[in-house]
């Protein structure tokens, strides 16, 4: 009992799950402090209770009116200040759920005791997820991430201040470098979709703003302060570019990605062009399926172009014109649009398809030689970044839908769940909204519900978990919350946060997160270090070959 | 009909009784100023910076019947009382609080050990209710004296209530909230009604069972005949000039501590530090139900 900070109060009920501690003179407790106490039962058995401080309060004892505070401060009315801390019990060892008795001394838990309080001692495979405010490492149980006992991470928070993407990349860094993956690290991959600016296109370069303090924070967590080492970068081709050069301004060594018309026709990719919520309700979905059936018959020509019923299409616009001709002409409409389809429905389909051309014609094409080099491959690098940031929503959905579907299919075929693939996707509410159905939502639901057994782990992020498909959130074992909007924080999706933490979520500063994991009844409040990799061009140390800005004459 | 509502809550009585006992024949009002020169005096000094307030509380826990061989059982009271001190020197702090438990009786008795503590025998002259009450009062006064003497010196020591039982507290000021006795002759008594806030009357000497210097002081405006008026007293064992200086100091110091009507049922006479101390002492007396239960189970054993 060398470090007694207070005693259990008797004026508030003490229960085995929650109790209040009067803080002793000259001591203090702050939110998230870890405490421990012992109770000896009449049988002689010793029960240890561990908990974290979930609320602290201070008040005047002896004051009865609000205005008494002025009298007390004037030295007229005698009163004493008392601080009390609410402790939420995290662990009872052995599991005899007795309340602590009023008056029991409470001490700060340190070292092994702290690990015990936070279940770190029970985690056989743990990886660092951040540190406390005073620099002690915090861990999560890998078994709840790798599919063994659970999988998936859901990160929520307001854009800009919640640092969701940074935290997702930090988690990847920790997973790849903490040693928790063991030998499997070689075959473990990550696929990240970059939705904001060119932020994630520099994660393979050291961050010049990383100072020694931050390096030390990495060291405390047992992680190297270095950028990602094996990174494959993909970006869409620049619009109008004949050579298909990547549409990125801050560096030039990026592979552009697109799908060939052949793939589009033979792999039913058209489905993902009609992936809006409004598409699902529309009549023309019938037409989409009929057209896809016809497209499957297309023959591939050199360089990804297709020949359909004698006509060759080399660009997406060619293909669309061809399809429009087929569904509108009386001779072919029966086969292409389907029997008994009204002209109104056909025209709705045509309008929709026409509308898509402008946004996706650079992503689906047959006019560039060696299209295989422009295929998104996750196998070549540890981390694959696919840039979406300058695509419009419809094109984003198409890329995400197709890429995730393909990855999922490959995993399903390989059937090896021990080789994990982490799929990092921000703006999940766009791809898997709570309302309605869409092909992309189906794919993501597949990932959420079956990915666990296939080794696909979703690290999803969204501003508002309340707008994301319930089953995806429900399947996430690890839930992370950054700064939340106060209306959002009140929603039931954040029921895992105790009341005080919900309030706190509305004032979290960038770099601080709340992380809930199944074993711990209280979410951990953690800080994570500043990225050791560049998160924008200006942070990148200019030391990589080919890392310079794009050559504007490249295309000529 | 024109009337005034007394500021004290009715359960505390009234700070001034309708019929005061006339005791003016034992009073010499001319020790400080001649009767002709009587006027309100405003203090000429700064308030004291270090004031000690002493007070006590008492509570009868149970009535006891003490068995006696071949006689009708003797009557006694089991009481808990406490005394404490608040020091006001920048901050107000309860610096002492002592609790005692006793059996007050005029018959032979032995201490009672209970689960809340030992009730020591505290003999009284007789066993009538008045004698028993007086016994408690005296013991509490003694305890107050004990508490006061245990404290570091202060520039002013104010004891709540008359000095009669606490005369051994050196240079203490008795602070009397209620007026039962008329000390001043009628001619001077009228001047009380017009005493301004923060002013006092000249000192008068009372020689009943013991001699003391007294003065009236108006803490604040209050309703009723006693409106904010209190009487202070010191032992008459000092020169009048000293008493006069002390009276000025008290008058300069106390109005600041006068309580507001919504905060104290005996406002403004019950001073904030004393009100706070009383609450704290009552808390320390412990739960009465628990005390009764402890006494009952001790009686059965």
Coordinates of N, CA, C and O in Angstrom, one line a residue, chain B residues 76-191:
Chain B
X76 N -31.5 9.8 34.1 CA -30.3 10.4 33.6 C -30.5 10.7 32.1 O -31.4 10.2 31.4
X77 N -29.6 11.4 31.5 CA -29.6 11.7 30.1 C -28.3 11.2 29.5 O -27.2 11.4 30.1
X78 N -28.4 10.4 28.4 CA -27.2 10.1 27.6 C -27.1 11.1 26.6 O -28.0 11.3 25.7
X79 N -26.0 11.9 26.6 CA -25.9 13.0 25.6 C -24.5 13.0 24.9 O -23.6 12.5 25.5
X80 N -24.5 13.5 23.7 CA -23.3 13.7 23.0 C -23.1 15.2 22.8 O -24.1 15.9 22.5
X81 N -22.0 15.7 23.0 CA -21.7 17.1 22.8 C -20.4 17.3 22.2 O -19.5 16.4 22.2
X82 N -20.2 18.4 21.6 CA -19.0 18.7 20.9 C -18.7 20.2 20.9 O -19.5 21.0 21.1
X83 N -17.4 20.5 20.8 CA -17.0 21.9 20.8 C -15.9 22.0 19.7 O -15.1 21.0 19.5
X84 N -15.8 23.1 19.1 CA -14.8 23.3 18.0 C -14.5 24.7 17.8 O -15.0 25.6 18.5
X85 N -13.5 25.0 16.9 CA -13.1 26.3 16.7 C -12.9 26.5 15.2 O -12.5 25.6 14.5
X86 N -13.3 27.7 14.7 CA -13.0 28.1 13.4 C -12.0 29.3 13.4 O -12.3 30.2 14.2
X87 N -11.0 29.2 12.6 CA -10.1 30.3 12.6 C -10.3 31.0 11.3 O -10.2 30.4 10.2
X88 N -10.5 32.3 11.3 CA -10.7 33.1 10.1 C -9.5 34.1 10.0 O -9.5 35.1 10.7
X89 N -8.6 33.7 9.1 CA -7.5 34.6 8.9 C -7.1 34.5 7.4 O -6.2 33.9 7.0
X90 N -8.0 35.1 6.6 CA -7.8 34.9 5.2 C -8.8 33.9 4.7 O -9.6 34.1 3.9
X91 N -8.6 32.6 5.2 CA -9.5 31.6 4.9 C -10.2 31.2 6.2 O -9.7 31.5 7.2
X92 N -11.4 30.5 6.0 CA -12.0 30.0 7.3 C -11.8 28.5 7.4 O -12.0 27.8 6.4
X93 N -11.3 28.1 8.5 CA -11.0 26.7 8.6 C -11.4 26.2 10.0 O -11.1 26.8 11.0
X94 N -12.0 25.0 10.0 CA -12.3 24.4 11.3 C -11.0 23.8 11.8 O -10.4 22.9 11.2
X95 N -10.5 24.4 12.9 CA -9.2 24.0 13.3 C -9.2 23.0 14.5 O -8.3 22.4 14.9
X96 N -10.4 22.9 15.1 CA -10.5 21.9 16.2 C -12.0 21.5 16.3 O -12.9 22.2 16.0
X97 N -12.2 20.2 16.6 CA -13.5 19.7 16.8 C -13.4 18.5 17.8 O -12.7 17.5 17.4
X98 N -13.9 18.6 18.9 CA -13.8 17.6 19.9 C -15.2 17.1 20.3 O -16.2 17.8 20.4
X99 N -15.4 15.8 20.4 CA -16.7 15.2 20.7 C -16.6 14.4 22.0 O -15.6 13.7 22.2
X100 N -17.6 14.5 22.8 CA -17.6 13.8 24.1 C -19.0 13.2 24.2 O -20.0 13.7 23.8
X101 N -19.0 12.0 24.9 CA -20.3 11.4 25.2 C -20.4 11.2 26.8 O -19.4 10.9 27.4
X102 N -21.6 11.5 27.3 CA -21.7 11.4 28.7 C -23.1 11.0 29.2 O -24.1 11.1 28.5
X103 N -23.1 10.4 30.4 CA -24.3 10.1 31.1 C -24.5 11.2 32.2 O -23.6 11.3 33.1
X104 N -25.5 12.0 32.0 CA -25.7 13.1 33.0 C -26.8 12.7 34.0 O -27.9 12.4 33.6
X105 N -26.4 12.5 35.2 CA -27.3 12.1 36.2 C -26.9 12.5 37.6 O -25.7 12.8 37.8
X106 N -27.9 12.6 38.5 CA -27.5 13.0 39.9 C -27.4 11.7 40.7 O -27.0 11.8 41.9
X107 N -27.6 10.5 40.1 CA -27.5 9.3 40.9 C -26.1 8.6 40.6 O -25.5 9.0 39.6
X108 N -25.8 7.6 41.4 CA -24.6 6.8 41.1 C -24.7 6.1 39.8 O -25.8 5.5 39.5
X109 N -23.6 6.1 39.0 CA -23.7 5.5 37.7 C -22.3 5.0 37.3 O -21.3 5.3 38.0
X110 N -22.3 4.2 36.3 CA -21.0 3.7 35.8 C -20.9 4.0 34.3 O -22.0 4.1 33.6
X111 N -19.7 4.1 33.7 CA -19.6 4.4 32.3 C -20.3 3.3 31.4 O -20.3 2.1 31.8
X112 N -20.9 3.7 30.3 CA -21.5 2.7 29.4 C -20.7 2.6 28.1 O -20.4 3.6 27.5
X113 N -20.2 1.4 27.9 CA -19.5 1.1 26.6 C -20.5 0.7 25.5 O -21.3 -0.2 25.7
X114 N -20.4 1.5 24.4 CA -21.3 1.1 23.3 C -20.5 1.0 22.0 O -19.3 1.4 22.0
X115 N -21.2 0.6 21.0 CA -20.4 0.5 19.7 C -20.1 1.8 19.1 O -19.2 1.9 18.2
X116 N -20.7 2.9 19.6 CA -20.3 4.2 19.0 C -19.3 5.0 19.9 O -18.8 6.0 19.6
X117 N -19.0 4.4 21.1 CA -18.1 5.0 22.0 C -18.5 4.8 23.4 O -19.6 4.3 23.7
X118 N -17.7 5.3 24.3 CA -18.0 5.2 25.8 C -18.7 6.4 26.3 O -18.3 7.5 26.0
X119 N -19.8 6.2 27.0 CA -20.5 7.3 27.6 C -19.9 7.4 29.1 O -20.2 6.5 29.9
X120 N -19.2 8.4 29.3 CA -18.6 8.6 30.7 C -19.6 9.2 31.6 O -20.5 9.9 31.2
X121 N -19.4 8.9 32.9 CA -20.4 9.4 33.9 C -20.0 10.9 34.1 O -18.9 11.3 34.3
X122 N -21.0 11.8 34.0 CA -20.8 13.2 34.2 C -21.9 13.6 35.2 O -23.0 13.9 34.9
X123 N -21.5 13.6 36.5 CA -22.4 13.8 37.6 C -23.0 15.2 37.6 O -22.3 16.2 37.3
X124 N -24.2 15.3 37.9 CA -24.9 16.6 38.1 C -25.4 16.8 39.5 O -25.5 15.8 40.2
X125 N -25.8 18.0 39.8 CA -26.2 18.3 41.2 C -27.5 17.5 41.5 O -27.7 17.0 42.6
X126 N -28.4 17.4 40.6 CA -29.6 16.7 40.8 C -30.1 16.0 39.5 O -29.3 16.0 38.6
X127 N -31.3 15.5 39.5 CA -31.7 14.8 38.3 C -33.0 15.5 37.7 O -33.7 14.9 37.0
X128 N -33.2 16.7 38.1 CA -34.4 17.4 37.5 C -33.9 17.8 36.0 O -32.7 17.9 35.8
X129 N -34.9 17.9 35.1 CA -34.5 18.3 33.7 C -33.6 19.5 33.7 O -32.6 19.5 32.9
X130 N -33.9 20.5 34.5 CA -33.1 21.7 34.5 C -31.6 21.4 34.9 O -30.7 21.9 34.3
X131 N -31.5 20.7 36.0 CA -30.1 20.4 36.5 C -29.3 19.6 35.4 O -28.2 19.8 35.3
X132 N -30.1 18.6 34.8 CA -29.4 17.8 33.8 C -28.9 18.7 32.6 O -27.8 18.6 32.2
X133 N -29.8 19.5 32.2 CA -29.5 20.4 31.1 C -28.3 21.3 31.4 O -27.4 21.5 30.6
X134 N -28.4 21.8 32.6 CA -27.3 22.7 33.1 C -26.0 21.9 33.1 O -24.9 22.5 32.7
X135 N -26.1 20.7 33.5 CA -24.9 19.8 33.5 C -24.2 19.7 32.1 O -23.0 19.8 31.9
X136 N -25.1 19.4 31.2 CA -24.6 19.3 29.8 C -24.0 20.6 29.3 O -22.9 20.7 28.8
X137 N -24.7 21.7 29.6 CA -24.3 23.0 29.3 C -22.9 23.3 29.8 O -22.0 23.8 29.1
X138 N -22.7 23.0 31.1 CA -21.4 23.2 31.8 C -20.3 22.4 31.1 O -19.2 23.0 30.9
X139 N -20.6 21.2 30.9 CA -19.5 20.3 30.3 C -19.2 20.8 29.0 O -18.0 20.8 28.6
X140 N -20.2 21.2 28.2 CA -19.9 21.7 26.9 C -19.1 23.0 27.0 O -18.1 23.2 26.2
X141 N -19.4 23.8 28.0 CA -18.7 25.1 28.2 C -17.2 24.8 28.5 O -16.3 25.4 28.0
X142 N -17.0 23.7 29.3 CA -15.7 23.3 29.7 C -14.9 22.9 28.4 O -13.7 23.2 28.3
X143 N -15.6 22.1 27.6 CA -14.9 21.6 26.4 C -14.6 22.7 25.5 O -13.5 22.8 24.9
X144 N -15.5 23.7 25.4 CA -15.2 24.9 24.6 C -13.9 25.6 25.1 O -13.1 26.0 24.3
X145 N -13.9 25.7 26.4 CA -12.7 26.3 27.0 C -11.4 25.6 26.7 O -10.4 26.1 26.3
X146 N -11.6 24.2 26.7 CA -10.4 23.3 26.5 C -10.0 23.5 25.0 O -8.8 23.7 24.7
X147 N -11.0 23.6 24.1 CA -10.7 23.7 22.7 C -10.0 25.1 22.4 O -9.0 25.2 21.8
X148 N -10.5 26.1 23.1 CA -10.0 27.5 22.9 C -8.6 27.6 23.4 O -7.7 28.2 22.7
X149 N -8.3 27.0 24.5 CA -7.0 27.1 25.1 C -6.0 26.3 24.3 O -4.8 26.6 24.4
X150 N -6.5 25.3 23.6 CA -5.5 24.5 22.8 C -5.1 25.2 21.5 O -4.3 24.7 20.7
X151 N -5.7 26.4 21.2 CA -5.4 27.1 19.9 C -4.3 28.1 20.1 O -4.1 28.7 21.2
X152 N -3.6 28.4 19.0 CA -2.7 29.5 18.9 C -3.4 30.8 19.2 O -4.6 30.9 18.9
X153 N -2.7 31.7 19.7 CA -3.3 33.0 20.0 C -3.9 33.7 18.7 O -3.4 33.5 17.6
X154 N -5.0 34.4 19.0 CA -5.7 35.1 17.9 C -5.9 36.5 18.3 O -5.9 36.8 19.5
X155 N -6.1 37.4 17.4 CA -6.3 38.8 17.8 C -7.7 39.0 18.4 O -8.0 39.9 19.2
X156 N -8.6 38.0 18.2 CA -10.0 38.1 18.7 C -10.5 36.7 18.9 O -10.3 35.8 18.0
X157 N -11.0 36.4 20.1 CA -11.6 35.1 20.3 C -13.1 35.3 20.7 O -13.5 36.0 21.6
X158 N -14.0 34.8 19.8 CA -15.4 35.0 20.0 C -16.0 33.7 20.3 O -15.9 32.7 19.6
X159 N -16.7 33.7 21.5 CA -17.4 32.5 21.9 C -18.9 32.7 21.7 O -19.4 33.7 22.1
X160 N -19.5 31.7 21.1 CA -20.9 31.8 20.8 C -21.7 31.6 22.1 O -21.5 30.6 22.8
X161 N -22.5 32.6 22.5 CA -23.3 32.5 23.7 C -22.7 33.3 24.9 O -21.6 33.8 24.7
X162 N -23.4 33.4 26.0 CA -22.9 34.1 27.1 C -21.6 33.5 27.7 O -21.4 32.3 27.5
X163 N -20.9 34.4 28.3 CA -19.6 33.9 28.9 C -19.7 33.1 30.1 O -18.8 32.4 30.5
X164 N -20.9 33.1 30.7 CA -21.1 32.5 32.1 C -20.3 31.2 32.3 O -19.7 31.0 33.4
X165 N -20.4 30.3 31.4 CA -19.7 29.0 31.6 C -18.3 28.9 31.0 O -17.7 27.9 31.1
X166 N -18.0 30.0 30.3 CA -16.7 29.9 29.6 C -15.8 31.0 30.1 O -15.0 31.5 29.3
X167 N -16.0 31.4 31.3 CA -15.2 32.6 31.8 C -13.7 32.3 31.8 O -12.9 33.3 31.7
X168 N -13.3 31.1 31.8 CA -11.9 30.8 31.9 C -11.2 30.9 30.6 O -10.0 30.8 30.5
X169 N -11.9 31.2 29.5 CA -11.3 31.4 28.2 C -10.8 32.9 28.2 O -11.6 33.8 28.3
X170 N -9.5 33.0 28.2 CA -8.9 34.3 28.4 C -9.2 35.3 27.3 O -9.2 35.0 26.1
X171 N -9.6 36.5 27.8 CA -10.0 37.6 26.9 C -11.0 37.3 25.8 O -11.1 37.9 24.8
X172 N -11.8 36.3 26.1 CA -12.8 35.9 25.1 C -14.0 36.9 25.1 O -14.3 37.5 26.2
X173 N -14.6 37.0 24.0 CA -15.8 37.8 23.8 C -17.0 36.9 23.8 O -17.0 36.0 23.0
X174 N -18.0 37.2 24.7 CA -19.2 36.4 24.6 C -20.1 37.1 23.6 O -20.2 38.3 23.5
X175 N -20.7 36.2 22.7 CA -21.5 36.7 21.6 C -22.9 36.3 21.8 O -23.2 35.1 21.7
X176 N -23.9 37.2 22.2 CA -25.2 36.7 22.6 C -26.2 37.2 21.5 O -26.4 38.4 21.2
X177 N -26.9 36.2 21.0 CA -27.8 36.5 19.9 C -29.2 36.9 20.3 O -29.9 37.5 19.6
X178 N -29.6 36.4 21.5 CA -30.9 36.6 21.9 C -31.0 37.5 23.2 O -30.1 37.4 24.0
X179 N -32.0 38.3 23.2 CA -32.1 39.2 24.4 C -33.3 38.8 25.2 O -34.4 38.8 24.8
X180 N -32.9 38.3 26.5 CA -34.0 38.0 27.4 C -34.1 39.0 28.5 O -35.1 39.1 29.2
X181 N -33.0 39.7 28.7 CA -32.9 40.6 29.9 C -32.8 42.0 29.4 O -32.1 42.3 28.5
X182 N -33.5 42.9 30.1 CA -33.3 44.3 29.8 C -32.2 44.9 30.8 O -32.4 44.9 32.0
X183 N -31.1 45.2 30.2 CA -30.0 45.7 31.1 C -30.0 47.2 31.1 O -29.6 47.8 32.2
X184 N -30.4 47.9 30.0 CA -30.4 49.3 30.0 C -31.6 49.9 30.6 O -32.7 49.4 30.4
X185 N -31.5 51.0 31.3 CA -32.7 51.7 31.8 C -33.5 52.2 30.5 O -32.9 52.4 29.5
X186 N -34.7 52.4 30.7 CA -35.6 52.7 29.6 C -35.1 53.9 28.8 O -35.3 53.9 27.5
X187 N -34.6 54.9 29.5 CA -34.1 56.1 28.7 C -33.1 55.8 27.7 O -33.1 56.3 26.6
X188 N -32.2 54.8 28.0 CA -31.1 54.5 27.1 C -31.5 53.4 26.1 O -31.0 53.3 25.0
X189 N -32.5 52.6 26.6 CA -32.9 51.5 25.7 C -33.5 52.0 24.4 O -33.3 51.3 23.3
X190 N -34.1 53.1 24.4 CA -34.6 53.7 23.1 C -33.6 53.9 22.1 O -33.8 53.8 20.9
X191 N -32.4 54.2 22.6 CA -31.3 54.4 21.6 C -30.9 53.2 20.8 O -30.3 53.3 19.7

